[in-house]
Amino acid sequence: MAEMKKVVVGMSGGVDSSLTAALLQEQGYFVIGVYMKNWSEPIKGVEHCPWVQDQLDARRVADQLGIPFYTVNFEEIYKKQVIDAFFADYEAGRTPNPDVLCNRFVKFDAFFKYAKSLGADFIATGHYAQVKNGEIFQGVDGKKDQSYFLWAIEKDVLSQVLFPLGAMEKSEVRSEAEKRGLATAKKKDSQGICFIGQADVREFIKQHLKPREGNVINAAGEVIGTHEGAWLYTLGQRAGISDIKWGDESQRPILYVTATDTRANTITVGEEPALYTSRLRAGSANWLGAIPASGTILTAKIRYGQPNTPCAMLKADLNGFYLTFEAPQRAITPGQSVVLYEGNRMVGGGIIEKSE
């Protein structure tokens, strides 16, 4: 009789990872559940750290399934690789994506190595994405597809990753969890900063990067107001600048942040057309397939939830790439991820450095 393959499931205490564990057990795997404790520091504006309840919910499901369950502390790694990098990016005037960092350095590196120490053949999570032949494909549920957050995973890891929910719709996941009577079947999905929960990002940043008054300027360089600190603003934002008075009162334009400069501590504002650009340069590239040749037609996402948008590769190498979009894109933001696809297969991705 063949030995059962061992899979270690990252159980977050939500319905997605709970059903993931249940499905893999039913498929004949020897399943081990692991809760990753990545953050326990109190946050202003959040009544309690969500990890306590989440860990309890994950353990309840593991007990229901009769599988081993462990908690592993990755707080030091999470702080260094995700939180410290998060603040460094904001301080430098970039808008980072902590979920990408969390997947790269915590879930599919630290957790992967921990799972291998338990003798795992595979790791699994509740992501809405698919892995086929060591490559990532978009999840079937277009509204829930999370492939965008996975582009930075090292390719060598992918052959040992399972995403059982990638071929399912979210509504089906809820239904299947209820059929099995899982304790988390009706639990609301978590939102907010990865592993931290319902923290207001702006307030969270203020706790670590103290507000410092600076000038709001227009495209001509004229000072038209003040702000609390350039690192608190991102392209396309209106919050925090809506009370700026500029132009004729009867025809006052709606203003958006069009540029930030953290060294000078200024933000530039303008009307919405100023946000649209067609080209970008990206660095820190990670290729999951062959590096696209110049002129290759692909699609790309510059933010989560955006439809795949037609583009053409101008130049690419191991470290980065230049591309141009078929139509101008709104608020291509330095620090955010740009992820490339061919059909629904992910080609790779990078960090946006500049748009033009």
CSV table of C-alpha atoms in Angstrom, one decimal, residues 202-203 206 209-216 226-233 240 265 267:
chain,number,residue,atom,x,y,z
A,202,ARG,CA,-3.4,55.7,7.3
A,203,GLU,CA,-3.6,55.6,11.1
A,206,LYS,CA,1.0,57.6,11.6
A,209,LEU,CA,5.9,57.8,10.7
A,210,LYS,CA,5.0,60.9,12.6
A,211,PRO,CA,3.0,63.6,10.7
A,212,ARG,CA,5.0,66.5,9.4
A,213,GLU,CA,3.4,69.5,7.7
A,214,GLY,CA,4.4,70.2,4.1
A,215,ASN,CA,3.2,72.0,1.1
A,216,VAL,CA,0.5,71.0,-1.4
A,226,THR,CA,-0.7,72.1,3.4
A,227,HIS,CA,-0.7,68.4,4.2
A,228,GLU,CA,0.3,66.1,7.2
A,229,GLY,CA,3.3,64.3,5.5
A,230,ALA,CA,4.0,63.3,2.0
A,231,TRP,CA,4.3,59.6,2.9
A,232,LEU,CA,0.6,59.5,3.9
A,233,TYR,CA,-0.5,60.1,0.3
A,240,GLY,CA,-6.9,64.6,3.0
A,265,ASN,CA,7.8,66.7,1.8
A,267,ILE,CA,2.5,66.5,-2.7
